[in-house]
mmCIF file with all atom_site columns, C-alpha atoms in Angstrom:
data_model
loop_
_atom_site.group_PDB
_atom_site.id
_atom_site.type_symbol
_atom_site.label_atom_id
_atom_site.label_alt_id
_atom_site.label_comp_id
_atom_site.label_asym_id
_atom_site.label_entity_id
_atom_site.label_seq_id
_atom_site.pdbx_PDB_ins_code
_atom_site.Cartn_x
_atom_site.Cartn_y
_atom_site.Cartn_z
_atom_site.occupancy
_atom_site.B_iso_or_equiv
_atom_site.pdbx_formal_charge
_atom_site.auth_seq_id
_atom_site.auth_comp_id
_atom_site.auth_asym_id
_atom_site.auth_atom_id
_atom_site.pdbx_PDB_model_num
ATOM 1   C CA . GLU A 1 1   ? -15.331 -30.035 -26.377 1.00 81.00 ? 707  GLU A CA 1
ATOM 2   C CA . PRO A 1 2   ? -14.449 -28.672 -29.825 1.00 85.00 ? 708  PRO A CA 1
ATOM 3   C CA . GLU A 1 3   ? -11.592 -26.217 -29.907 1.00 93.00 ? 709  GLU A CA 1
ATOM 4   C CA . VAL A 1 4   ? -9.605  -24.068 -32.278 1.00 97.00 ? 710  VAL A CA 1
ATOM 5   C CA . THR A 1 5   ? -6.056  -25.297 -32.780 1.00 97.00 ? 711  THR A CA 1
ATOM 6   C CA . GLN A 1 6   ? -3.050  -23.373 -34.048 1.00 98.00 ? 712  GLN A CA 1
ATOM 7   C CA . THR A 1 7   ? 0.408   -24.359 -35.253 1.00 97.00 ? 713  THR A CA 1
ATOM 8   C CA . PRO A 1 8   ? 3.157   -23.712 -34.556 1.00 97.00 ? 714  PRO A CA 1
ATOM 9   C CA . SER A 1 9   ? 2.944   -22.535 -30.972 1.00 96.00 ? 715  SER A CA 1
ATOM 10  C CA . HIS A 1 10  ? 6.098   -20.479 -31.446 1.00 97.00 ? 716  HIS A CA 1
ATOM 11  C CA . GLN A 1 11  ? 7.739   -19.299 -34.653 1.00 97.00 ? 717  GLN A CA 1
ATOM 12  C CA . VAL A 1 12  ? 11.055  -17.481 -34.845 1.00 98.00 ? 718  VAL A CA 1
ATOM 13  C CA . THR A 1 13  ? 11.954  -15.879 -38.151 1.00 98.00 ? 719  THR A CA 1
ATOM 14  C CA . GLN A 1 14  ? 14.361  -13.342 -39.557 1.00 98.00 ? 720  GLN A CA 1
ATOM 15  C CA . MET A 1 15  ? 13.218  -9.961  -40.780 1.00 98.00 ? 721  MET A CA 1
ATOM 16  C CA . GLY A 1 16  ? 12.165  -10.076 -44.414 1.00 97.00 ? 722  GLY A CA 1
ATOM 17  C CA . GLN A 1 17  ? 11.220  -13.745 -44.356 1.00 98.00 ? 723  GLN A CA 1
ATOM 18  C CA . GLU A 1 18  ? 7.763   -15.081 -45.115 1.00 98.00 ? 724  GLU A CA 1
ATOM 19  C CA . VAL A 1 19  ? 5.811   -16.926 -42.453 1.00 98.00 ? 725  VAL A CA 1
ATOM 20  C CA . ILE A 1 20  ? 2.602   -18.906 -42.572 1.00 98.00 ? 726  ILE A CA 1
ATOM 21  C CA . LEU A 1 21  ? 0.584   -19.367 -39.420 1.00 98.00 ? 727  LEU A CA 1
ATOM 22  C CA . ARG A 1 22  ? -1.917  -22.195 -39.425 1.00 98.00 ? 728  ARG A CA 1
ATOM 23  C CA . CYS A 1 23  ? -5.252  -22.647 -37.732 1.00 97.00 ? 729  CYS A CA 1
ATOM 24  C CA . VAL A 1 24  ? -7.925  -25.307 -37.661 1.00 97.00 ? 730  VAL A CA 1
ATOM 25  C CA . PRO A 1 25  ? -11.237 -23.668 -36.710 1.00 96.00 ? 731  PRO A CA 1
ATOM 26  C CA . ILE A 1 26  ? -14.073 -25.526 -35.041 1.00 95.00 ? 732  ILE A CA 1
ATOM 27  C CA . SER A 1 27  ? -15.556 -27.769 -37.697 1.00 92.00 ? 733  SER A CA 1
ATOM 28  C CA . ASN A 1 28  ? -19.106 -26.436 -37.952 1.00 90.00 ? 734  ASN A CA 1
ATOM 29  C CA . HIS A 1 29  ? -18.095 -22.776 -37.733 1.00 93.00 ? 735  HIS A CA 1
ATOM 30  C CA . LEU A 1 30  ? -18.365 -20.611 -40.822 1.00 91.00 ? 736  LEU A CA 1
ATOM 31  C CA . TYR A 1 31  ? -16.654 -17.376 -39.746 1.00 94.00 ? 737  TYR A CA 1
ATOM 32  C CA . PHE A 1 32  ? -12.946 -17.125 -39.131 1.00 96.00 ? 738  PHE A CA 1
ATOM 33  C CA . TYR A 1 33  ? -10.768 -14.384 -37.730 1.00 96.00 ? 739  TYR A CA 1
ATOM 34  C CA . TRP A 1 34  ? -7.183  -13.434 -37.054 1.00 98.00 ? 740  TRP A CA 1
ATOM 35  C CA . TYR A 1 35  ? -6.226  -11.160 -34.181 1.00 97.00 ? 741  TYR A CA 1
ATOM 36  C CA . ARG A 1 36  ? -2.840  -10.201 -32.829 1.00 97.00 ? 742  ARG A CA 1
ATOM 37  C CA . GLN A 1 37  ? -1.614  -9.132  -29.417 1.00 95.00 ? 743  GLN A CA 1
ATOM 38  C CA . ILE A 1 38  ? 1.704   -7.400  -28.977 1.00 95.00 ? 744  ILE A CA 1
ATOM 39  C CA . LEU A 1 39  ? 3.195   -8.344  -25.620 1.00 91.00 ? 745  LEU A CA 1
ATOM 40  C CA . GLY A 1 40  ? 1.425   -6.560  -22.800 1.00 87.00 ? 746  GLY A CA 1
ATOM 41  C CA . GLN A 1 41  ? -1.019  -4.800  -25.082 1.00 89.00 ? 747  GLN A CA 1
ATOM 42  C CA . LYS A 1 42  ? -4.595  -5.247  -26.203 1.00 91.00 ? 748  LYS A CA 1
ATOM 43  C CA . VAL A 1 43  ? -5.923  -7.772  -28.667 1.00 94.00 ? 749  VAL A CA 1
ATOM 44  C CA . GLU A 1 44  ? -6.213  -6.199  -32.125 1.00 96.00 ? 750  GLU A CA 1
ATOM 45  C CA . PHE A 1 45  ? -8.460  -7.334  -34.958 1.00 95.00 ? 751  PHE A CA 1
ATOM 46  C CA . LEU A 1 46  ? -6.742  -8.124  -38.249 1.00 97.00 ? 752  LEU A CA 1
ATOM 47  C CA . VAL A 1 47  ? -9.245  -9.791  -40.567 1.00 96.00 ? 753  VAL A CA 1
ATOM 48  C CA . SER A 1 48  ? -12.444 -11.792 -40.803 1.00 95.00 ? 754  SER A CA 1
ATOM 49  C CA . PHE A 1 49  ? -13.177 -14.407 -43.452 1.00 95.00 ? 755  PHE A CA 1
ATOM 50  C CA . TYR A 1 50  ? -16.349 -16.050 -44.675 1.00 92.00 ? 756  TYR A CA 1
ATOM 51  C CA . ASN A 1 51  ? -17.276 -18.081 -47.713 1.00 90.00 ? 757  ASN A CA 1
ATOM 52  C CA . ASN A 1 52  ? -13.723 -18.027 -49.021 1.00 91.00 ? 758  ASN A CA 1
ATOM 53  C CA . GLU A 1 53  ? -13.334 -14.296 -48.999 1.00 93.00 ? 759  GLU A CA 1
ATOM 54  C CA . ILE A 1 54  ? -12.352 -11.501 -46.652 1.00 95.00 ? 760  ILE A CA 1
ATOM 55  C CA . SER A 1 55  ? -15.387 -9.948  -44.948 1.00 93.00 ? 761  SER A CA 1
ATOM 56  C CA . GLU A 1 56  ? -13.628 -7.214  -43.091 1.00 92.00 ? 762  GLU A CA 1
ATOM 57  C CA . LYS A 1 57  ? -10.079 -6.088  -42.396 1.00 94.00 ? 763  LYS A CA 1
ATOM 58  C CA . SER A 1 58  ? -8.376  -3.534  -40.220 1.00 94.00 ? 764  SER A CA 1
ATOM 59  C CA . GLU A 1 59  ? -5.769  -0.934  -41.086 1.00 94.00 ? 765  GLU A CA 1
ATOM 60  C CA . ILE A 1 60  ? -3.121  -3.290  -39.734 1.00 95.00 ? 766  ILE A CA 1
ATOM 61  C CA . PHE A 1 61  ? -3.962  -5.876  -42.411 1.00 97.00 ? 767  PHE A CA 1
ATOM 62  C CA . ASP A 1 62  ? -1.996  -4.310  -45.252 1.00 95.00 ? 768  ASP A CA 1
ATOM 63  C CA . ASP A 1 63  ? -0.613  -5.813  -48.452 1.00 95.00 ? 769  ASP A CA 1
ATOM 64  C CA . GLN A 1 64  ? 1.990   -7.894  -46.646 1.00 96.00 ? 770  GLN A CA 1
ATOM 65  C CA . PHE A 1 65  ? -0.764  -9.967  -45.045 1.00 98.00 ? 771  PHE A CA 1
ATOM 66  C CA . SER A 1 66  ? -2.978  -12.528 -46.726 1.00 98.00 ? 772  SER A CA 1
ATOM 67  C CA . VAL A 1 67  ? -5.366  -15.236 -45.595 1.00 97.00 ? 773  VAL A CA 1
ATOM 68  C CA . GLU A 1 68  ? -6.433  -18.437 -47.195 1.00 95.00 ? 774  GLU A CA 1
ATOM 69  C CA . ARG A 1 69  ? -8.572  -21.476 -46.570 1.00 93.00 ? 775  ARG A CA 1
ATOM 70  C CA . PRO A 1 70  ? -6.579  -23.976 -48.619 1.00 89.00 ? 776  PRO A CA 1
ATOM 71  C CA . ASP A 1 71  ? -8.803  -26.923 -47.780 1.00 88.00 ? 777  ASP A CA 1
ATOM 72  C CA . GLY A 1 72  ? -11.891 -27.768 -45.768 1.00 80.00 ? 778  GLY A CA 1
ATOM 73  C CA . SER A 1 73  ? -10.228 -27.519 -42.409 1.00 88.00 ? 779  SER A CA 1
ATOM 74  C CA . ASN A 1 74  ? -7.234  -25.175 -42.380 1.00 94.00 ? 780  ASN A CA 1
ATOM 75  C CA . PHE A 1 75  ? -7.200  -21.387 -42.258 1.00 96.00 ? 781  PHE A CA 1
ATOM 76  C CA . THR A 1 76  ? -3.874  -19.652 -42.737 1.00 97.00 ? 782  THR A CA 1
ATOM 77  C CA . LEU A 1 77  ? -2.352  -16.229 -42.228 1.00 98.00 ? 783  LEU A CA 1
ATOM 78  C CA . LYS A 1 78  ? 0.655   -15.390 -44.380 1.00 98.00 ? 784  LYS A CA 1
ATOM 79  C CA . ILE A 1 79  ? 2.998   -12.512 -43.690 1.00 98.00 ? 785  ILE A CA 1
ATOM 80  C CA . ARG A 1 80  ? 5.037   -11.947 -46.827 1.00 96.00 ? 786  ARG A CA 1
ATOM 81  C CA . SER A 1 81  ? 8.020   -10.001 -45.567 1.00 95.00 ? 787  SER A CA 1
ATOM 82  C CA . THR A 1 82  ? 8.151   -9.884  -41.804 1.00 97.00 ? 788  THR A CA 1
ATOM 83  C CA . LYS A 1 83  ? 9.188   -6.786  -39.885 1.00 97.00 ? 789  LYS A CA 1
ATOM 84  C CA . LEU A 1 84  ? 10.400  -6.482  -36.321 1.00 97.00 ? 790  LEU A CA 1
ATOM 85  C CA . GLU A 1 85  ? 7.092   -4.881  -35.362 1.00 96.00 ? 791  GLU A CA 1
ATOM 86  C CA . ASP A 1 86  ? 5.206   -7.994  -36.498 1.00 97.00 ? 792  ASP A CA 1
ATOM 87  C CA . SER A 1 87  ? 6.465   -9.765  -33.372 1.00 98.00 ? 793  SER A CA 1
ATOM 88  C CA . ALA A 1 88  ? 3.309   -10.613 -31.452 1.00 97.00 ? 794  ALA A CA 1
ATOM 89  C CA . MET A 1 89  ? 0.971   -13.396 -30.430 1.00 97.00 ? 795  MET A CA 1
ATOM 90  C CA . TYR A 1 90  ? -1.372  -14.213 -33.291 1.00 98.00 ? 796  TYR A CA 1
ATOM 91  C CA . PHE A 1 91  ? -4.744  -15.656 -32.383 1.00 97.00 ? 797  PHE A CA 1
ATOM 92  C CA . CYS A 1 92  ? -7.103  -17.404 -34.732 1.00 98.00 ? 798  CYS A CA 1
ATOM 93  C CA . ALA A 1 93  ? -10.793 -17.469 -33.818 1.00 97.00 ? 799  ALA A CA 1
ATOM 94  C CA . SER A 1 94  ? -13.985 -18.884 -35.251 1.00 96.00 ? 800  SER A CA 1
ATOM 95  C CA . SER A 1 95  ? -17.703 -18.431 -34.702 1.00 94.00 ? 801  SER A CA 1
ATOM 96  C CA . GLU A 1 96  ? -20.955 -20.042 -35.763 1.00 91.00 ? 802  GLU A CA 1
ATOM 97  C CA . SER A 1 97  ? -22.518 -16.869 -37.058 1.00 87.00 ? 803  SER A CA 1
ATOM 98  C CA . ARG A 1 98  ? -21.773 -13.247 -37.781 1.00 82.00 ? 804  ARG A CA 1
ATOM 99  C CA . LEU A 1 99  ? -24.424 -11.899 -35.443 1.00 82.00 ? 805  LEU A CA 1
ATOM 100 C CA . ALA A 1 100 ? -22.989 -9.232  -33.180 1.00 79.00 ? 806  ALA A CA 1
ATOM 101 C CA . GLY A 1 101 ? -22.025 -10.694 -29.858 1.00 82.00 ? 807  GLY A CA 1
ATOM 102 C CA . THR A 1 102 ? -21.730 -14.236 -31.111 1.00 86.00 ? 808  THR A CA 1
ATOM 103 C CA . GLU A 1 103 ? -19.062 -15.942 -29.076 1.00 90.00 ? 809  GLU A CA 1
ATOM 104 C CA . GLN A 1 104 ? -15.779 -16.088 -30.849 1.00 94.00 ? 810  GLN A CA 1
ATOM 105 C CA . TYR A 1 105 ? -13.692 -19.126 -29.908 1.00 95.00 ? 811  TYR A CA 1
ATOM 106 C CA . PHE A 1 106 ? -10.005 -18.341 -29.795 1.00 96.00 ? 812  PHE A CA 1
ATOM 107 C CA . GLY A 1 107 ? -7.134  -20.706 -30.375 1.00 97.00 ? 813  GLY A CA 1
ATOM 108 C CA . PRO A 1 108 ? -4.096  -20.863 -28.067 1.00 96.00 ? 814  PRO A CA 1
ATOM 109 C CA . GLY A 1 109 ? -2.108  -18.558 -30.333 1.00 97.00 ? 815  GLY A CA 1
ATOM 110 C CA . THR A 1 110 ? 1.171   -18.582 -32.224 1.00 98.00 ? 816  THR A CA 1
ATOM 111 C CA . ARG A 1 111 ? 3.926   -16.484 -30.747 1.00 97.00 ? 817  ARG A CA 1
ATOM 112 C CA . LEU A 1 112 ? 5.820   -14.922 -33.648 1.00 98.00 ? 818  LEU A CA 1
ATOM 113 C CA . THR A 1 113 ? 9.263   -13.552 -32.939 1.00 98.00 ? 819  THR A CA 1
ATOM 114 C CA . VAL A 1 114 ? 10.959  -11.587 -35.723 1.00 98.00 ? 820  VAL A CA 1
ATOM 115 C CA . THR A 1 115 ? 14.696  -11.054 -35.252 1.00 97.00 ? 821  THR A CA 1
ATOM 116 C CA . GLY B 2 1   ? -11.530 7.579   -33.417 1.00 66.00 ? 1432 GLY B CA 1
ATOM 117 C CA . GLN B 2 2   ? -12.466 4.600   -31.323 1.00 80.00 ? 1433 GLN B CA 1
ATOM 118 C CA . SER B 2 3   ? -11.544 4.113   -27.720 1.00 90.00 ? 1434 SER B CA 1
ATOM 119 C CA . LEU B 2 4   ? -12.407 1.796   -24.875 1.00 94.00 ? 1435 LEU B CA 1
ATOM 120 C CA . GLU B 2 5   ? -11.233 2.709   -21.411 1.00 96.00 ? 1436 GLU B CA 1
ATOM 121 C CA . GLN B 2 6   ? -10.902 0.296   -18.521 1.00 97.00 ? 1437 GLN B CA 1
ATOM 122 C CA . PRO B 2 7   ? -8.702  0.335   -15.416 1.00 97.00 ? 1438 PRO B CA 1
ATOM 123 C CA . SER B 2 8   ? -5.320  -1.262  -15.948 1.00 96.00 ? 1439 SER B CA 1
ATOM 124 C CA . GLU B 2 9   ? -5.227  -3.149  -12.659 1.00 97.00 ? 1440 GLU B CA 1
ATOM 125 C CA . VAL B 2 10  ? -7.572  -4.237  -9.906  1.00 97.00 ? 1441 VAL B CA 1
ATOM 126 C CA . THR B 2 11  ? -6.694  -6.183  -6.762  1.00 97.00 ? 1442 THR B CA 1
ATOM 127 C CA . ALA B 2 12  ? -9.038  -8.018  -4.432  1.00 97.00 ? 1443 ALA B CA 1
ATOM 128 C CA . VAL B 2 13  ? -9.124  -10.858 -1.914  1.00 97.00 ? 1444 VAL B CA 1
ATOM 129 C CA . GLU B 2 14  ? -10.802 -14.209 -2.177  1.00 97.00 ? 1445 GLU B CA 1
ATOM 130 C CA . GLY B 2 15  ? -14.516 -14.088 -1.557  1.00 97.00 ? 1446 GLY B CA 1
ATOM 131 C CA . ALA B 2 16  ? -14.789 -10.409 -2.387  1.00 97.00 ? 1447 ALA B CA 1
ATOM 132 C CA . ILE B 2 17  ? -16.777 -8.680  -5.133  1.00 97.00 ? 1448 ILE B CA 1
ATOM 133 C CA . VAL B 2 18  ? -15.050 -6.641  -7.806  1.00 98.00 ? 1449 VAL B CA 1
ATOM 134 C CA . GLN B 2 19  ? -16.388 -4.436  -10.579 1.00 98.00 ? 1450 GLN B CA 1
ATOM 135 C CA . ILE B 2 20  ? -14.431 -3.718  -13.748 1.00 98.00 ? 1451 ILE B CA 1
ATOM 136 C CA . ASN B 2 21  ? -15.706 -0.696  -15.632 1.00 98.00 ? 1452 ASN B CA 1
ATOM 137 C CA . CYS B 2 22  ? -15.529 -0.001  -19.334 1.00 98.00 ? 1453 CYS B CA 1
ATOM 138 C CA . THR B 2 23  ? -16.401 3.195   -21.143 1.00 97.00 ? 1454 THR B CA 1
ATOM 139 C CA . TYR B 2 24  ? -16.397 3.324   -24.894 1.00 96.00 ? 1455 TYR B CA 1
ATOM 140 C CA . GLN B 2 25  ? -16.427 5.788   -27.758 1.00 93.00 ? 1456 GLN B CA 1
ATOM 141 C CA . THR B 2 26  ? -16.895 4.045   -31.065 1.00 87.00 ? 1457 THR B CA 1
ATOM 142 C CA . SER B 2 27  ? -18.427 4.795   -34.437 1.00 83.00 ? 1458 SER B CA 1
ATOM 143 C CA . GLY B 2 28  ? -21.259 2.296   -34.475 1.00 83.00 ? 1459 GLY B CA 1
ATOM 144 C CA . PHE B 2 29  ? -22.215 0.082   -31.582 1.00 89.00 ? 1460 PHE B CA 1
ATOM 145 C CA . TYR B 2 30  ? -24.093 -3.187  -31.487 1.00 91.00 ? 1461 TYR B CA 1
ATOM 146 C CA . GLY B 2 31  ? -23.083 -4.485  -28.105 1.00 93.00 ? 1462 GLY B CA 1
ATOM 147 C CA . LEU B 2 32  ? -20.397 -5.038  -25.477 1.00 95.00 ? 1463 LEU B CA 1
ATOM 148 C CA . SER B 2 33  ? -18.652 -8.340  -24.811 1.00 95.00 ? 1464 SER B CA 1
ATOM 149 C CA . TRP B 2 34  ? -16.312 -9.415  -22.040 1.00 97.00 ? 1465 TRP B CA 1
ATOM 150 C CA . TYR B 2 35  ? -13.433 -11.838 -22.476 1.00 96.00 ? 1466 TYR B CA 1
ATOM 151 C CA . GLN B 2 36  ? -11.090 -13.394 -19.930 1.00 97.00 ? 1467 GLN B CA 1
ATOM 152 C CA . GLN B 2 37  ? -7.448  -14.147 -20.662 1.00 95.00 ? 1468 GLN B CA 1
ATOM 153 C CA . HIS B 2 38  ? -5.099  -16.098 -18.402 1.00 95.00 ? 1469 HIS B CA 1
ATOM 154 C CA . ASP B 2 39  ? -1.364  -15.345 -18.757 1.00 88.00 ? 1470 ASP B CA 1
ATOM 155 C CA . GLY B 2 40  ? -1.436  -14.532 -22.487 1.00 78.00 ? 1471 GLY B CA 1
ATOM 156 C CA . GLY B 2 41  ? -3.477  -17.620 -23.294 1.00 89.00 ? 1472 GLY B CA 1
ATOM 157 C CA . ALA B 2 42  ? -6.548  -17.765 -25.479 1.00 93.00 ? 1473 ALA B CA 1
ATOM 158 C CA . PRO B 2 43  ? -9.190  -15.150 -24.682 1.00 94.00 ? 1474 PRO B CA 1
ATOM 159 C CA . THR B 2 44  ? -12.404 -16.837 -23.607 1.00 95.00 ? 1475 THR B CA 1
ATOM 160 C CA . PHE B 2 45  ? -15.893 -15.407 -23.882 1.00 95.00 ? 1476 PHE B CA 1
ATOM 161 C CA . LEU B 2 46  ? -17.677 -14.435 -20.697 1.00 96.00 ? 1477 LEU B CA 1
ATOM 162 C CA . SER B 2 47  ? -20.730 -12.391 -21.660 1.00 95.00 ? 1478 SER B CA 1
ATOM 163 C CA . TYR B 2 48  ? -22.433 -10.108 -24.141 1.00 94.00 ? 1479 TYR B CA 1
ATOM 164 C CA . ASN B 2 49  ? -24.844 -7.217  -23.626 1.00 95.00 ? 1480 ASN B CA 1
ATOM 165 C CA . ALA B 2 50  ? -26.764 -5.691  -26.504 1.00 93.00 ? 1481 ALA B CA 1
ATOM 166 C CA . LEU B 2 51  ? -29.491 -4.061  -24.427 1.00 94.00 ? 1482 LEU B CA 1
ATOM 167 C CA . ASP B 2 52  ? -29.377 -1.937  -21.308 1.00 97.00 ? 1483 ASP B CA 1
ATOM 168 C CA . GLY B 2 53  ? -29.413 -3.824  -18.057 1.00 97.00 ? 1484 GLY B CA 1
ATOM 169 C CA . LEU B 2 54  ? -27.780 -6.623  -16.183 1.00 97.00 ? 1485 LEU B CA 1
ATOM 170 C CA . GLU B 2 55  ? -26.989 -10.104 -17.510 1.00 94.00 ? 1486 GLU B CA 1
ATOM 171 C CA . GLU B 2 56  ? -26.110 -12.732 -14.926 1.00 94.00 ? 1487 GLU B CA 1
ATOM 172 C CA . THR B 2 57  ? -24.122 -15.883 -15.555 1.00 89.00 ? 1488 THR B CA 1
ATOM 173 C CA . GLY B 2 58  ? -23.217 -17.659 -12.363 1.00 92.00 ? 1489 GLY B CA 1
ATOM 174 C CA . ARG B 2 59  ? -20.696 -15.651 -10.366 1.00 96.00 ? 1490 ARG B CA 1
ATOM 175 C CA . PHE B 2 60  ? -20.233 -13.186 -13.210 1.00 96.00 ? 1491 PHE B CA 1
ATOM 176 C CA . SER B 2 61  ? -22.637 -10.434 -14.241 1.00 97.00 ? 1492 SER B CA 1
ATOM 177 C CA . SER B 2 62  ? -22.337 -7.799  -16.919 1.00 98.00 ? 1493 SER B CA 1
ATOM 178 C CA . PHE B 2 63  ? -24.121 -4.487  -17.213 1.00 98.00 ? 1494 PHE B CA 1
ATOM 179 C CA . LEU B 2 64  ? -24.642 -2.074  -20.069 1.00 98.00 ? 1495 LEU B CA 1
ATOM 180 C CA . SER B 2 65  ? -25.929 1.477   -20.315 1.00 97.00 ? 1496 SER B CA 1
ATOM 181 C CA . ARG B 2 66  ? -26.035 2.513   -23.952 1.00 95.00 ? 1497 ARG B CA 1
ATOM 182 C CA . SER B 2 67  ? -26.978 6.096   -23.127 1.00 95.00 ? 1498 SER B CA 1
ATOM 183 C CA . ASP B 2 68  ? -23.864 6.445   -20.960 1.00 96.00 ? 1499 ASP B CA 1
ATOM 184 C CA . SER B 2 69  ? -21.612 4.400   -23.286 1.00 96.00 ? 1500 SER B CA 1
ATOM 185 C CA . TYR B 2 70  ? -20.680 2.426   -20.206 1.00 96.00 ? 1501 TYR B CA 1
ATOM 186 C CA . GLY B 2 71  ? -20.609 -1.120  -19.040 1.00 98.00 ? 1502 GLY B CA 1
ATOM 187 C CA . TYR B 2 72  ? -19.121 -3.202  -16.279 1.00 98.00 ? 1503 TYR B CA 1
ATOM 188 C CA . LEU B 2 73  ? -18.259 -6.751  -15.381 1.00 98.00 ? 1504 LEU B CA 1
ATOM 189 C CA . LEU B 2 74  ? -19.087 -7.801  -11.844 1.00 98.00 ? 1505 LEU B CA 1
ATOM 190 C CA . LEU B 2 75  ? -17.284 -10.779 -10.358 1.00 98.00 ? 1506 LEU B CA 1
ATOM 191 C CA . GLN B 2 76  ? -18.643 -12.197 -7.128  1.00 97.00 ? 1507 GLN B CA 1
ATOM 192 C CA . GLU B 2 77  ? -17.236 -14.695 -4.633  1.00 97.00 ? 1508 GLU B CA 1
ATOM 193 C CA . LEU B 2 78  ? -13.789 -14.214 -6.085  1.00 98.00 ? 1509 LEU B CA 1
ATOM 194 C CA . GLN B 2 79  ? -11.516 -17.220 -6.352  1.00 97.00 ? 1510 GLN B CA 1
ATOM 195 C CA . MET B 2 80  ? -7.781  -17.408 -6.943  1.00 96.00 ? 1511 MET B CA 1
ATOM 196 C CA . LYS B 2 81  ? -8.445  -18.825 -10.405 1.00 96.00 ? 1512 LYS B CA 1
ATOM 197 C CA . ASP B 2 82  ? -10.193 -15.566 -11.346 1.00 98.00 ? 1513 ASP B CA 1
ATOM 198 C CA . SER B 2 83  ? -6.783  -13.879 -11.462 1.00 98.00 ? 1514 SER B CA 1
ATOM 199 C CA . ALA B 2 84  ? -6.532  -12.987 -15.142 1.00 97.00 ? 1515 ALA B CA 1
ATOM 200 C CA . SER B 2 85  ? -6.901  -10.131 -17.577 1.00 96.00 ? 1516 SER B CA 1
ATOM 201 C CA . TYR B 2 86  ? -10.404 -9.027  -18.492 1.00 97.00 ? 1517 TYR B CA 1
ATOM 202 C CA . PHE B 2 87  ? -11.148 -7.256  -21.749 1.00 96.00 ? 1518 PHE B CA 1
ATOM 203 C CA . CYS B 2 88  ? -14.249 -5.418  -22.788 1.00 97.00 ? 1519 CYS B CA 1
ATOM 204 C CA . ALA B 2 89  ? -14.868 -5.503  -26.534 1.00 96.00 ? 1520 ALA B CA 1
ATOM 205 C CA . VAL B 2 90  ? -17.282 -3.621  -28.749 1.00 94.00 ? 1521 VAL B CA 1
ATOM 206 C CA . SER B 2 91  ? -19.177 -5.214  -31.618 1.00 89.00 ? 1522 SER B CA 1
ATOM 207 C CA . GLN B 2 92  ? -19.853 -2.867  -34.507 1.00 82.00 ? 1523 GLN B CA 1
ATOM 208 C CA . ALA B 2 93  ? -21.651 -3.529  -37.775 1.00 75.00 ? 1524 ALA B CA 1
ATOM 209 C CA . GLY B 2 94  ? -19.311 -6.271  -38.830 1.00 74.00 ? 1525 GLY B CA 1
ATOM 210 C CA . THR B 2 95  ? -17.854 -9.215  -37.022 1.00 81.00 ? 1526 THR B CA 1
ATOM 211 C CA . ALA B 2 96  ? -14.696 -7.572  -35.736 1.00 89.00 ? 1527 ALA B CA 1
ATOM 212 C CA . LEU B 2 97  ? -14.293 -7.196  -32.007 1.00 92.00 ? 1528 LEU B CA 1
ATOM 213 C CA . ILE B 2 98  ? -12.683 -3.954  -30.890 1.00 93.00 ? 1529 ILE B CA 1
ATOM 214 C CA . PHE B 2 99  ? -10.933 -4.700  -27.610 1.00 94.00 ? 1530 PHE B CA 1
ATOM 215 C CA . GLY B 2 100 ? -10.057 -2.460  -24.713 1.00 95.00 ? 1531 GLY B CA 1
ATOM 216 C CA . LYS B 2 101 ? -6.579  -2.552  -23.225 1.00 94.00 ? 1532 LYS B CA 1
ATOM 217 C CA . GLY B 2 102 ? -7.605  -4.995  -20.533 1.00 95.00 ? 1533 GLY B CA 1
ATOM 218 C CA . THR B 2 103 ? -7.756  -5.011  -16.760 1.00 97.00 ? 1534 THR B CA 1
ATOM 219 C CA . THR B 2 104 ? -5.423  -7.270  -14.816 1.00 96.00 ? 1535 THR B CA 1
ATOM 220 C CA . LEU B 2 105 ? -7.222  -8.715  -11.807 1.00 98.00 ? 1536 LEU B CA 1
ATOM 221 C CA . SER B 2 106 ? -5.099  -10.083 -8.995  1.00 97.00 ? 1537 SER B CA 1
ATOM 222 C CA . VAL B 2 107 ? -6.885  -12.127 -6.353  1.00 97.00 ? 1538 VAL B CA 1
ATOM 223 C CA . SER B 2 108 ? -5.041  -12.848 -3.132  1.00 96.00 ? 1539 SER B CA 1
ATOM 224 C CA . SER B 2 109 ? -5.877  -15.148 -0.244  1.00 92.00 ? 1540 SER B CA 1
#
């Protein structure tokens, strides 16, 4: 069964450093997302991406965040200058369409720890 | 603002039936989804309701009342493997899912 994959599974970085989280969405999906989940809290939407541009972003997705689809398979989230409060699990997701309620397939997540 | 309210914890025994409620206040509403998450793993899709009424998928059913801004997930014939967190999530005009805080279900034997 096709699945979303993410690397690395765990990333430890120092405050102020840049990190890039990588995702490979399901191959025939056209819509890609990043969510984050601070430990013990709810899943929060960051950004959606379609046709090589951002479709929608939340208030959390400020200028320190960026997304890119550098090739035909990878989808990345870059955090330019990490802060302690960026420590969270980051989930990538993809879907076939943008219709409301379309199942979003989540990857296993990257646990980011900022020290 | 936007808010989704669901109970933080629910406990039940194997074989029982449990209902997890979700009330929402959001600007714009297309439908209500339910996702399951085991131990901080990947959330997985369970169901989606756009219209009022009950949707049944095996042991799980989901209900929506748009006029009451209310929905629930019903889990029947509970099994130990159903122990997980369950999130309701609202779809608005775009593709973003707005998640509730989640309900931790503990199933005991």
